[in-house]
Coordinates of C-alpha atoms and ligand atoms in Angstrom, one line a residue:
M37 CA 0.0 0.0 0.0
P38 CA 2.5 2.6 -1.1
M39 CA 0.1 5.6 -0.8
L40 CA -0.5 5.3 2.9
N41 CA 2.0 7.6 4.6
T42 CA 1.5 6.1 8.0
A43 CA -0.8 3.5 9.4
T44 CA -1.6 2.5 13.0
K45 CA -2.6 -0.9 14.4
T46 CA -5.3 -1.6 16.8
E47 CA -4.3 -3.0 20.1
A48 CA -7.0 -5.7 20.5
P49 CA -5.4 -9.1 20.0
G50 CA -6.8 -11.1 17.2
T51 CA -8.5 -8.1 15.5
E52 CA -5.4 -6.4 14.3
Q53 CA -6.0 -4.3 11.2
E54 CA -4.3 -1.5 9.5
L55 CA -6.1 1.8 10.1
T56 CA -6.0 5.2 8.5
D57 CA -7.8 8.4 9.5
G58 CA -9.2 11.6 8.1
F59 CA -5.9 13.5 8.4
H60 CA -4.1 10.8 6.3
L61 CA -6.9 10.4 3.8
V62 CA -6.9 14.2 3.1
I63 CA -3.1 14.1 2.5
D64 CA -3.3 10.9 0.4
A65 CA -6.2 12.5 -1.7
L66 CA -4.0 15.6 -2.4
K67 CA -1.0 13.6 -3.3
L68 CA -2.9 11.1 -5.5
N69 CA -4.1 14.1 -7.5
G70 CA -0.7 15.7 -7.9
I71 CA -1.3 18.5 -5.5
D72 CA 2.1 19.1 -4.0
T73 CA 1.8 22.6 -2.5
V74 CA -0.6 24.0 0.0
Y75 CA -0.9 27.7 1.1
G76 CA -2.5 28.5 4.5
V77 CA -2.4 29.6 8.1
P78 CA -2.5 26.9 10.9
G79 CA -4.8 26.7 13.9
I80 CA -7.7 24.5 15.3
P81 CA -8.6 22.1 13.7
I82 CA -6.0 22.0 10.9
T83 CA -2.7 22.5 12.7
D84 CA -1.8 18.8 12.6
L85 CA -3.0 18.5 9.1
G86 CA -0.4 21.0 8.0
R87 CA 2.3 19.3 10.0
M88 CA 1.4 15.9 8.7
A89 CA 1.2 17.2 5.1
Q90 CA 4.6 18.7 5.4
A91 CA 6.0 15.4 6.9
A92 CA 4.4 13.6 4.0
G93 CA 6.3 15.7 1.4
I94 CA 3.7 18.3 0.5
R95 CA 5.1 21.8 0.5
V96 CA 3.1 23.7 3.1
L97 CA 3.6 27.5 2.9
S98 CA 2.5 29.1 6.1
F99 CA 1.3 32.7 5.8
R100 CA 0.6 35.6 8.2
H101 CA -3.0 36.1 6.9
E102 CA -5.3 33.8 5.1
Q103 CA -6.2 36.3 2.4
N104 CA -2.7 36.4 1.2
A105 CA -2.5 32.6 1.3
G106 CA -5.7 32.5 -0.7
Y107 CA -4.4 34.9 -3.3
A108 CA -1.3 32.7 -3.5
A109 CA -3.5 29.7 -4.1
A110 CA -5.5 31.5 -6.7
I111 CA -2.5 32.6 -8.8
A112 CA -0.9 29.1 -8.4
G113 CA -4.1 27.9 -10.1
F114 CA -3.7 30.4 -12.9
L115 CA 0.0 29.5 -13.4
T116 CA -0.3 25.7 -13.3
K117 CA -3.9 24.8 -14.4
K118 CA -4.1 22.7 -11.3
P119 CA -6.3 24.0 -8.4
G120 CA -4.3 26.0 -6.0
V121 CA -5.2 24.9 -2.4
C122 CA -5.6 27.3 0.5
L123 CA -6.0 25.8 4.0
T124 CA -7.6 27.7 6.8
V125 CA -9.1 27.4 10.2
S126 CA -12.8 27.9 10.9
A127 CA -15.0 31.1 10.9
P128 CA -12.5 34.0 10.9
G129 CA -9.8 32.1 9.0
F130 CA -12.4 30.9 6.5
L131 CA -13.7 34.4 6.1
N132 CA -10.2 35.8 5.5
G133 CA -9.7 33.2 2.8
L134 CA -13.1 33.8 1.3
T135 CA -12.1 37.1 -0.4
A136 CA -9.5 35.3 -2.3
L137 CA -11.9 32.5 -3.2
A138 CA -14.4 35.0 -4.6
H139 CA -11.5 36.7 -6.5
A140 CA -10.4 33.3 -8.0
T141 CA -14.0 32.7 -9.2
T142 CA -14.3 36.2 -10.6
N143 CA -11.0 35.8 -12.5
C144 CA -11.7 32.2 -13.6
F145 CA -8.7 30.8 -11.7
P146 CA -9.0 27.3 -10.3
M147 CA -8.7 27.2 -6.5
I148 CA -9.9 25.2 -3.6
L149 CA -10.4 26.8 -0.2
V150 CA -10.2 24.0 2.3
S151 CA -11.4 25.1 5.7
G152 CA -11.7 23.3 9.0
S153 CA -15.1 23.9 10.6
S154 CA -16.8 23.4 14.0
E155 CA -19.1 20.6 15.0
R156 CA -22.1 20.3 12.8
E157 CA -24.5 19.4 15.6
I158 CA -23.5 22.5 17.6
V159 CA -23.4 24.9 14.6
D160 CA -26.8 23.8 13.3
L161 CA -28.4 24.3 16.7
Q162 CA -26.5 27.6 17.0
Q163 CA -25.2 26.7 20.5
G164 CA -22.1 28.8 20.3
D165 CA -19.2 26.4 19.4
Y166 CA -15.6 27.6 19.2
E167 CA -15.5 29.6 15.9
E168 CA -19.0 28.6 15.1
M169 CA -20.2 29.5 11.6
D170 CA -22.3 27.8 8.8
Q171 CA -19.4 28.2 6.4
L172 CA -20.8 26.1 3.6
A173 CA -23.9 28.3 3.3
I174 CA -21.7 31.5 3.3
A175 CA -19.3 30.2 0.7
K176 CA -21.9 28.9 -1.7
P177 CA -22.8 32.2 -3.5
L178 CA -19.2 33.3 -3.7
C179 CA -17.7 30.3 -5.6
K180 CA -18.3 27.9 -8.4
A181 CA -19.2 24.9 -6.1
A182 CA -19.1 24.1 -2.4
F183 CA -19.0 20.7 -0.7
R184 CA -18.8 19.3 2.8
V185 CA -17.4 16.0 3.8
L186 CA -18.8 14.4 6.9
H187 CA -17.3 10.9 6.7
A188 CA -13.7 9.7 6.3
Q189 CA -14.8 7.3 3.5
D190 CA -16.0 10.3 1.5
I191 CA -12.8 12.3 1.6
G192 CA -11.7 10.8 -1.7
I193 CA -14.9 11.7 -3.5
G194 CA -15.0 15.1 -1.8
F195 CA -11.6 16.1 -3.2
A196 CA -12.3 14.6 -6.6
R197 CA -15.5 16.7 -6.9
A198 CA -13.6 19.8 -5.7
I199 CA -10.8 19.3 -8.2
R200 CA -13.0 18.6 -11.1
A201 CA -15.3 21.6 -10.3
A202 CA -12.4 23.9 -10.0
V203 CA -10.6 23.2 -13.3
S204 CA -13.3 21.9 -15.7
G205 CA -15.3 24.2 -18.0
R206 CA -14.7 27.8 -16.9
P207 CA -12.3 27.5 -14.0
G208 CA -13.1 29.0 -10.6
G209 CA -13.0 28.7 -6.9
V210 CA -14.4 25.8 -4.9
Y211 CA -15.0 25.6 -1.2
L212 CA -14.4 22.3 0.7
D213 CA -15.7 22.2 4.3
L214 CA -14.0 19.7 6.6
P215 CA -15.5 19.6 10.1
A216 CA -13.0 19.0 12.9
K217 CA -14.4 15.5 13.7
L218 CA -13.6 14.3 10.3
F219 CA -9.8 14.4 10.8
S220 CA -9.7 11.9 13.6
Q221 CA -12.3 9.5 12.2
V222 CA -10.6 6.1 11.6
M223 CA -11.3 3.5 9.1
N224 CA -9.7 0.4 7.7
A225 CA -6.7 1.4 5.7
E226 CA -7.3 -0.7 2.7
A227 CA -10.9 0.5 2.4
G228 CA -9.6 4.0 2.9
Q229 CA -7.2 3.5 0.1
R230 CA -9.9 2.2 -2.2
S231 CA -12.1 5.2 -1.3
L232 CA -9.6 7.6 -2.9
V233 CA -10.3 8.9 -6.3
K234 CA -7.7 9.9 -8.9
V235 CA -9.4 12.4 -11.1
I236 CA -9.0 11.3 -14.7
D237 CA -9.0 14.1 -17.3
A238 CA -10.0 16.8 -14.9
A239 CA -10.5 19.5 -17.5
P240 CA -11.8 17.6 -20.6
A241 CA -11.1 19.2 -24.0
Q242 CA -14.2 20.9 -25.3
I243 CA -14.1 20.7 -29.0
P244 CA -15.9 23.4 -30.9
A245 CA -18.6 22.6 -33.5
P246 CA -17.2 22.7 -37.1
S247 CA -20.1 25.0 -38.1
A248 CA -19.2 27.5 -35.4
V249 CA -15.5 27.4 -36.5
K250 CA -16.6 28.1 -40.1
R251 CA -18.9 30.9 -39.0
A252 CA -16.1 32.5 -37.1
L253 CA -13.7 32.3 -40.0
D254 CA -16.2 33.6 -42.4
V255 CA -16.8 36.7 -40.2
L256 CA -13.0 37.2 -39.8
K257 CA -12.4 36.8 -43.5
G258 CA -15.0 39.5 -44.3
A259 CA -13.2 42.0 -42.1
K260 CA -11.8 45.2 -43.5
R261 CA -10.4 46.3 -40.2
P262 CA -9.9 43.2 -38.0
L263 CA -8.7 43.2 -34.4
I264 CA -7.9 40.3 -32.1
I265 CA -8.1 40.7 -28.3
L266 CA -6.3 38.2 -26.2
G267 CA -7.4 37.9 -22.5
K268 CA -6.1 36.1 -19.5
G269 CA -8.2 33.1 -20.4
A270 CA -5.9 32.7 -23.4
A271 CA -2.9 32.9 -21.2
Y272 CA -4.4 30.4 -18.8
A273 CA -5.1 27.9 -21.6
Q274 CA -1.4 27.3 -22.2
A275 CA -2.0 27.0 -25.9
D276 CA 0.8 29.5 -26.6
D277 CA 2.2 28.2 -29.9
A278 CA -1.2 27.7 -31.5
I279 CA -2.4 31.2 -30.4
R280 CA 0.7 32.8 -31.8
S281 CA 0.4 30.9 -35.1
F282 CA -3.2 31.8 -35.4
V283 CA -2.6 35.5 -34.8
E284 CA 0.3 35.6 -37.2
K285 CA -1.6 33.7 -39.9
S286 CA -4.5 36.1 -39.5
G287 CA -2.2 39.1 -39.9
A288 CA -4.6 41.1 -37.7
P289 CA -3.5 43.7 -35.2
F290 CA -3.8 42.4 -31.7
L291 CA -4.4 43.8 -28.2
Q292 CA -3.4 41.8 -25.1
M293 CA -5.4 42.4 -21.9
S294 CA -3.3 43.1 -18.8
M295 CA -2.5 39.5 -17.7
A296 CA -2.4 38.3 -21.3
K297 CA 0.6 40.6 -22.1
G298 CA 3.5 38.5 -23.3
L299 CA 1.4 35.8 -24.8
L300 CA 2.9 37.3 -27.9
P301 CA 5.8 39.7 -27.2
D302 CA 4.4 43.2 -26.7
T303 CA 7.1 44.2 -29.3
H304 CA 5.5 41.9 -31.9
P305 CA 5.0 43.7 -35.3
Q306 CA 1.3 43.1 -35.1
S307 CA 0.9 44.4 -31.6
A308 CA -1.5 47.3 -31.4
G309 CA -1.0 47.8 -27.6
A310 CA 0.2 51.4 -28.1
A311 CA -2.7 52.2 -30.5
R312 CA -5.5 50.9 -28.3
S313 CA -7.9 53.7 -28.7
T314 CA -7.6 53.7 -32.4
V315 CA -8.1 50.0 -32.9
L316 CA -11.1 49.8 -30.5
K317 CA -12.8 52.7 -32.2
D318 CA -12.1 51.8 -35.8
A319 CA -12.1 48.0 -36.0
D320 CA -15.0 46.4 -37.9
V321 CA -14.5 42.9 -36.7
V322 CA -13.3 42.1 -33.2
M323 CA -12.3 38.6 -32.2
L324 CA -12.1 38.0 -28.4
I325 CA -10.1 35.0 -27.3
G326 CA -10.4 34.3 -23.5
A327 CA -11.4 37.9 -22.8
R328 CA -14.8 39.1 -21.5
L329 CA -16.5 42.3 -22.7
N330 CA -16.8 43.6 -19.1
W331 CA -15.9 47.0 -17.7
L332 CA -12.2 46.5 -18.7
L333 CA -13.4 46.7 -22.3
S334 CA -16.1 49.3 -21.7
H335 CA -18.8 46.5 -22.2
G336 CA -18.1 46.5 -26.0
K337 CA -20.0 49.7 -26.6
G338 CA -20.0 53.5 -26.0
K339 CA -17.4 56.1 -26.7
T340 CA -14.4 53.8 -26.5
W341 CA -15.8 51.7 -29.3
G342 CA -16.7 54.5 -31.7
D343 CA -19.6 54.7 -34.1
A344 CA -18.4 52.2 -36.7
P345 CA -20.6 49.1 -36.7
K346 CA -18.8 46.1 -35.4
K347 CA -19.1 42.4 -35.5
F348 CA -17.8 40.3 -32.6
I349 CA -16.3 36.8 -32.7
Q350 CA -15.9 35.3 -29.2
V351 CA -13.9 32.3 -28.3
D352 CA -14.7 31.1 -24.8
I353 CA -15.4 27.9 -22.8
E354 CA -18.5 29.4 -21.2
P355 CA -21.5 29.5 -23.4
K356 CA -23.3 31.9 -21.1
E357 CA -20.6 34.5 -21.8
M358 CA -21.9 35.0 -25.3
D359 CA -24.2 38.1 -25.8
S360 CA -23.5 39.1 -22.2
N361 CA -23.0 42.8 -23.2
V362 CA -23.4 43.0 -27.0
E363 CA -24.5 40.6 -29.7
I364 CA -21.8 38.1 -30.7
A365 CA -22.0 37.4 -34.4
A366 CA -19.9 34.3 -34.2
P367 CA -19.8 32.5 -30.8
L368 CA -17.1 29.8 -30.7
V369 CA -17.6 27.8 -27.6
G370 CA -14.9 25.4 -26.5
D371 CA -11.5 25.3 -24.9
I372 CA -9.1 27.8 -26.4
G373 CA -6.5 25.2 -27.3
S374 CA -9.1 23.2 -29.3
C375 CA -10.7 26.3 -30.8
V376 CA -7.6 27.9 -32.0
T377 CA -6.3 24.6 -33.4
A378 CA -9.6 24.2 -35.3
L379 CA -9.4 27.8 -36.6
L380 CA -5.9 27.3 -37.8
E381 CA -6.9 24.1 -39.7
G382 CA -9.9 25.9 -41.2
M383 CA -7.8 28.8 -42.4
G384 CA -5.9 26.5 -44.8
G385 CA -2.7 27.4 -46.6
N386 CA -3.3 30.9 -47.9
W387 CA -5.3 33.2 -45.6
P388 CA -5.7 36.7 -47.0
A389 CA -3.8 39.4 -45.2
P390 CA -6.0 42.2 -43.8
P391 CA -6.2 45.3 -46.0
A392 CA -2.9 47.2 -45.9
D393 CA -4.4 50.6 -45.3
W394 CA -5.7 49.3 -41.9
T395 CA -2.5 47.7 -40.7
T396 CA -0.5 50.6 -41.9
K397 CA -2.7 53.1 -40.1
V398 CA -2.5 51.1 -36.9
N399 CA 1.2 50.7 -37.0
A400 CA 1.7 54.4 -37.7
K401 CA -0.4 55.3 -34.7
R402 CA 1.4 52.8 -32.5
D403 CA 4.9 54.0 -33.6
E404 CA 3.8 57.6 -33.0
N405 CA 2.6 56.9 -29.5
V406 CA 5.7 54.8 -28.6
A407 CA 7.9 57.7 -29.9
K408 CA 5.9 60.2 -27.8
M409 CA 6.5 58.2 -24.6
A410 CA 10.2 57.5 -25.1
P411 CA 11.6 60.7 -23.8
K412 CA 9.5 60.5 -20.6
L413 CA 11.0 57.1 -19.9
M414 CA 14.5 58.7 -19.9
S415 CA 13.6 61.2 -17.1
N416 CA 16.3 61.1 -14.4
A417 CA 14.3 63.3 -12.1
S418 CA 14.7 62.9 -8.3
P419 CA 12.3 62.4 -6.6
M420 CA 11.3 60.1 -9.4
D421 CA 8.2 60.5 -11.5
Y422 CA 6.4 57.3 -12.6
H423 CA 7.8 57.3 -16.1
G424 CA 11.4 57.8 -14.9
A425 CA 11.1 54.9 -12.5
L426 CA 9.2 52.7 -14.9
G427 CA 11.7 53.4 -17.7
V428 CA 14.5 51.5 -15.8
L429 CA 12.2 48.7 -14.8
R430 CA 11.1 48.3 -18.4
T431 CA 14.7 47.7 -19.4
I432 CA 15.2 45.3 -16.6
I433 CA 12.3 43.2 -17.7
K434 CA 13.5 43.3 -21.3
E435 CA 16.9 42.0 -20.1
R436 CA 15.2 39.4 -17.8
P437 CA 12.2 38.3 -19.8
D438 CA 11.6 35.1 -17.7
A439 CA 11.2 37.0 -14.5
I440 CA 7.7 37.2 -13.2
F441 CA 6.2 40.7 -12.8
V442 CA 3.6 41.3 -10.1
N443 CA 1.9 44.7 -10.2
E444 CA -0.8 46.5 -8.1
G445 CA -1.7 50.1 -7.2
A446 CA -3.5 52.7 -9.2
N447 CA -1.0 54.9 -11.1
T448 CA 1.6 52.3 -10.3
L449 CA -0.5 49.7 -12.0
D450 CA -1.9 51.6 -15.0
L451 CA 1.4 53.2 -15.9
A452 CA 3.4 50.1 -15.5
R453 CA 1.0 48.1 -17.6
G454 CA 1.5 50.6 -20.4
V455 CA 5.2 51.1 -20.1
I456 CA 6.6 47.7 -19.3
D457 CA 6.6 45.3 -22.3
M458 CA 6.2 41.6 -21.6
Y459 CA 7.9 39.0 -23.7
Q460 CA 6.7 35.6 -22.4
P461 CA 3.3 34.2 -21.5
R462 CA 2.0 34.3 -17.9
K463 CA 4.7 36.6 -16.6
R464 CA 2.5 39.5 -15.7
L465 CA 0.3 39.0 -12.7
D466 CA -1.9 41.7 -11.4
V467 CA -5.1 42.9 -9.8
G468 CA -7.4 41.2 -12.3
T469 CA -11.0 41.6 -13.0
W470 CA -11.9 43.4 -9.7
G471 CA -8.9 45.7 -9.6
V472 CA -8.3 44.4 -6.1
M473 CA -5.5 45.7 -3.9
G474 CA -3.8 43.1 -1.8
I475 CA -2.8 40.4 -4.2
G476 CA 0.9 41.5 -4.2
M477 CA 2.8 39.4 -1.7
G478 CA 0.6 36.3 -2.1
Y479 CA 1.1 36.4 -5.8
A480 CA 4.8 37.0 -5.5
I481 CA 5.2 34.1 -3.1
A482 CA 3.2 31.6 -5.2
A483 CA 4.9 32.8 -8.4
A484 CA 8.3 32.1 -6.9
V485 CA 7.3 28.8 -5.4
E486 CA 5.4 27.5 -8.4
T487 CA 7.8 28.6 -11.2
G488 CA 11.2 28.8 -9.4
K489 CA 11.7 32.1 -11.4
P490 CA 12.8 35.4 -9.9
V491 CA 9.9 37.8 -9.1
L492 CA 9.7 41.5 -9.4
A493 CA 6.7 43.0 -7.5
V494 CA 6.0 46.6 -8.3
E495 CA 3.6 48.0 -5.7
G496 CA 1.9 51.2 -4.9
D497 CA 2.6 52.2 -1.3
S498 CA -1.1 51.7 -0.5
A499 CA -1.4 48.5 -2.5
F500 CA 1.7 47.1 -0.7
G501 CA 0.1 47.8 2.7
F502 CA -2.7 45.3 2.1
S503 CA -0.3 42.3 2.2
G504 CA 3.0 43.9 3.4
M505 CA 3.4 41.6 6.5
E506 CA 4.1 38.7 4.1
I507 CA 7.6 40.0 3.6
E508 CA 8.3 38.0 6.7
T509 CA 7.0 35.0 4.8
I510 CA 9.2 35.9 1.8
C511 CA 12.3 36.1 4.1
R512 CA 11.3 32.9 6.0
Y513 CA 11.2 30.8 2.9
D514 CA 14.1 32.8 1.4
L515 CA 12.3 33.4 -1.9
P516 CA 13.8 35.3 -4.8
V517 CA 11.4 38.2 -4.6
C518 CA 12.3 41.8 -5.1
V519 CA 9.5 44.2 -4.0
V520 CA 9.6 47.8 -5.3
V521 CA 7.3 50.1 -3.4
F522 CA 6.4 53.2 -5.4
N523 CA 6.2 55.5 -2.5
N524 CA 4.3 58.6 -3.3
D525 CA 3.1 59.1 0.3
G526 CA -0.4 57.9 -0.4
I527 CA -3.3 56.7 -2.5
Y528 CA -3.0 58.2 -6.0
R529 CA -1.0 61.2 -4.6
G530 CA 0.5 62.3 -1.4
T531 CA -0.6 65.9 -1.6
D532 CA -4.2 65.9 -0.4
T533 CA -5.0 68.1 2.6
N534 CA -7.9 68.1 5.1
S535 CA -9.6 71.4 4.9
A536 CA -11.6 71.0 8.2
G537 CA -9.3 69.7 10.9
A538 CA -6.0 68.4 12.1
D539 CA -6.4 64.8 10.9
P540 CA -4.5 64.0 7.7
A541 CA -6.5 63.8 4.5
T542 CA -8.0 60.4 3.8
T543 CA -5.7 59.5 0.9
V544 CA -2.3 60.4 2.4
F545 CA 0.1 58.4 4.5
V546 CA 3.1 59.2 6.8
K547 CA 5.3 61.4 4.7
G548 CA 8.7 60.0 3.7
A549 CA 8.0 56.6 5.1
R550 CA 10.8 54.1 4.8
Y551 CA 9.2 50.8 3.7
D552 CA 12.7 49.4 3.1
K553 CA 13.3 49.3 6.9
M554 CA 10.4 46.8 7.2
I555 CA 12.2 43.9 5.5
E556 CA 15.4 44.5 7.4
A557 CA 13.5 43.4 10.5
F558 CA 13.3 39.9 9.0
G559 CA 16.9 39.7 7.6
G560 CA 16.1 40.8 4.1
V561 CA 17.8 43.5 2.1
G562 CA 16.3 47.0 2.3
V563 CA 17.2 49.8 -0.1
N564 CA 16.1 53.4 -0.3
A565 CA 16.2 54.6 -4.0
T566 CA 15.7 58.2 -4.8
S567 CA 16.7 58.3 -8.5
P568 CA 16.2 56.0 -11.5
D569 CA 19.9 55.1 -11.4
E570 CA 19.7 54.0 -7.8
L571 CA 16.6 52.0 -8.5
K572 CA 18.2 50.3 -11.4
R573 CA 21.2 49.3 -9.4
A574 CA 19.2 48.0 -6.5
V575 CA 16.8 45.9 -8.6
N576 CA 19.6 44.4 -10.7
A577 CA 21.5 43.5 -7.5
A578 CA 18.3 41.9 -6.0
M579 CA 17.6 39.9 -9.2
D580 CA 21.2 38.7 -9.4
S581 CA 21.4 37.7 -5.8
G582 CA 17.9 36.2 -5.5
K583 CA 17.8 37.6 -1.9
P584 CA 14.5 38.9 -0.5
T585 CA 14.7 42.6 -1.1
L586 CA 12.5 45.6 -0.6
I587 CA 13.2 48.8 -2.4
N588 CA 11.6 52.0 -1.3
A589 CA 11.3 54.0 -4.5
V590 CA 10.7 57.6 -3.7
I591 CA 8.1 59.0 -6.1
D592 CA 7.1 62.6 -6.4
P593 CA 3.9 62.9 -4.2
A594 CA 2.4 65.2 -6.9
A595 CA 3.0 62.9 -9.8
G596 CA 0.0 60.7 -9.8
S597 CA -3.6 61.2 -10.8
E598 CA -6.9 60.3 -9.1
S599 CA -7.6 56.6 -9.5
G600 CA -4.8 56.3 -12.1
R601 CA -6.5 55.7 -15.5
I602 CA -10.0 55.1 -14.2
G603 CA -10.8 58.4 -12.5
N604 CA -13.9 58.6 -14.7
L605 CA -15.5 55.8 -12.7
N606 CA -15.7 58.0 -9.6
P607 CA -19.1 59.3 -8.9
Q608 CA -19.2 63.1 -8.6
S609 CA -21.2 65.1 -6.1
V610 CA -23.2 67.8 -7.8
L611 CA -22.7 69.9 -4.6
K612 CA -19.0 69.3 -4.3
K613 CA -17.7 72.4 -6.0
K614 CA -20.2 74.9 -4.6
Ligands
ADP183 P1 -9.3 39.6 -19.3 O1 -9.6 40.2 -17.9 O2 -7.9 39.3 -19.5 O3 -10.0 40.3 -20.4 P2 -11.3 37.7 -18.5 O4 -11.0 37.2 -17.2 O5 -12.4 38.8 -18.6 O6 -10.0 38.1 -19.2 O7 -11.8 36.5 -19.4 C1 -11.3 35.3 -19.4 C2 -12.2 34.3 -20.2 O8 -11.5 33.2 -20.6 C3 -13.4 33.9 -19.3 O9 -14.6 34.2 -20.0 C4 -13.3 32.4 -19.3 O10 -14.5 31.7 -19.4 C5 -12.4 32.1 -20.5 N1 -11.5 30.9 -20.3 C6 -10.7 30.6 -19.3 N2 -10.1 29.5 -19.5 C7 -10.4 29.1 -20.8 C8 -10.1 28.0 -21.6 N3 -9.2 27.1 -21.2 N4 -10.7 27.9 -22.8 C9 -11.6 28.8 -23.2 N5 -12.0 29.9 -22.5 C10 -11.4 30.0 -21.3
TZD184 N1 -9.6 48.1 -1.4 C1 -9.4 47.1 -2.2 C2 -9.4 45.7 -1.7 N2 -9.2 47.2 -3.5 C3 -9.3 48.5 -4.1 N3 -9.1 48.6 -5.4 C4 -9.4 49.6 -3.2 C5 -9.6 49.4 -1.9 C6 -9.4 51.1 -3.7 N4 -8.1 51.4 -4.3 C7 -7.9 51.4 -5.7 O1 -8.7 51.0 -6.5 S1 -6.2 51.7 -6.0 C8 -5.9 52.0 -4.3 C9 -7.0 51.8 -3.6 C10 -7.0 51.9 -2.1 C11 -4.5 52.4 -3.9 C12 -3.8 53.3 -4.8 O2 -2.6 53.8 -4.2 P1 -1.2 53.2 -4.4 O3 -0.9 53.5 -6.0 O4 -0.3 53.8 -3.5 O5 -1.3 51.7 -4.3 P2 -0.6 55.0 -6.6 O6 0.6 54.8 -7.4 O7 -0.3 55.9 -5.4 O8 -1.7 55.5 -7.4
MG185 MG1 0.8 55.6 -3.7

């Protein structure tokens, strides 16, 4: 029985049998399904589970807050196509993990939140158990599926269901509720072994209908001004070569959504990244591959999209996504790998290039915008402005294209997205569909753990604060993470004042704060960088050494703008300016 990591024997003479228990069955179920890493925070009733999992060879990353462990699990799912697992204690730990579970679901990342829970009998009678909460009911509306396992013999099935639900179809978050009593339930070891389920073909290929493939190609062929938009679903699909061949064969300009950047190099001749407004306005056929027409694409209508009538082709695994915001002329439902392969086949040997006046116009606009930005990136001002600081980071990523770039903030996010070109798939990890602050350190940790690559995390000073305590975790596990805090003394800017009292304005922080000192408390390297040259030197040293490093990059407090690029989403009081 090689799977059993330990087995006990009963004492009664004559009735000796190998036993296993809930703890071991959970660990065996994870291992059987190739889940070798767990992110979490220990405590009742899962402390021993973490210890035993570690002893059984699973990597257990112990965090300072469940939300960060949850974000780590979520991005591990995105990077690996296996569900990332987050392990928490009951009620408060569970709730702390729940934000990340909802985030995973919203972003279509496969993740399983495994939480210990209190005794069912007491919870259901609301008798006030230790950390009492009906966790299953609370999790249900916030994830793709939620299950509870009450009996040791169902642990195998419970994990199988959770894994399959997380990764099949549109990926998402799954909650698995494990009441405390489950862990010490014993059962016959052989029966326990037989109860485990190895999930076969967890995310089955979903082959598109040939008629839908033909329809999509017909629409694309009829385009005078085609545009392809690649989203993070395309990055997730790991069909990188097929996607690149398809885009190149089509000859169409392409845009890559934030986390799809690098699927094709941002410097690719067909990239229209720097001509975004032009292509969205003027395209007549828009093909979405693993990207939703949500707020990030202005819902496919309105000013951003101009007046020219448009036809949409959408490639997505989720049929319900079609027509969610505008009519989709050619829905292509299936997994992206299968769809793009079928499209390539259907295109045959000589696919017509898009009209040259279109591609010439797009390229001219792009080159003009790139040229306009270039001098700003050379700014050597001190304190730095965003472009001066990002200019050096852009070169560093160009020189180290396999590093993983984590990014959050407002100006720090929006400007970095525009300035820093990505060259490889799944290297840019950021705030995702919700624009959530707090993913930074969890993402950085999981990225380092799952890929073994160096990580550069560029964080607004506010954004960093949401997960900053995890720099202890980074130091503890000695991970090759370099955090750069863009310190402009606050949220958007550090210049707001309170007109009515002594309290500081709501968007400003302690002036001249030294975030670099924080990491020194845990044995990491702290650097204060006041110029682009200093920043460049410090980041290169960190990336070369692989030592946990935090660089406090001093940014001009007046440099940013309200909400970065999305200030237009702020409601305005009609009374405000009176
Ligand atoms: P972005 O924010 O980059 O625009 P979204 O998260 O809005 O991307 O969209 C991702 C889309 O990709 C979702 O609609 C999801 O259903 C889809 N998707 C995820 N994985 C796959 C896959 N393997 N095959 C097809 N579609 C996928
Ligand atoms: N809380 C959460 C969880 N997510 C959010 N997006 C916000 C609050 C609101 N918010 C933003 O949308 S950006 C941001 C907040 C608080 C911080 C911006 O400040 P920063 O970046 O220092 O990170 P810049 O460079 O100063 O703009
Ligand atoms: Mg800031």
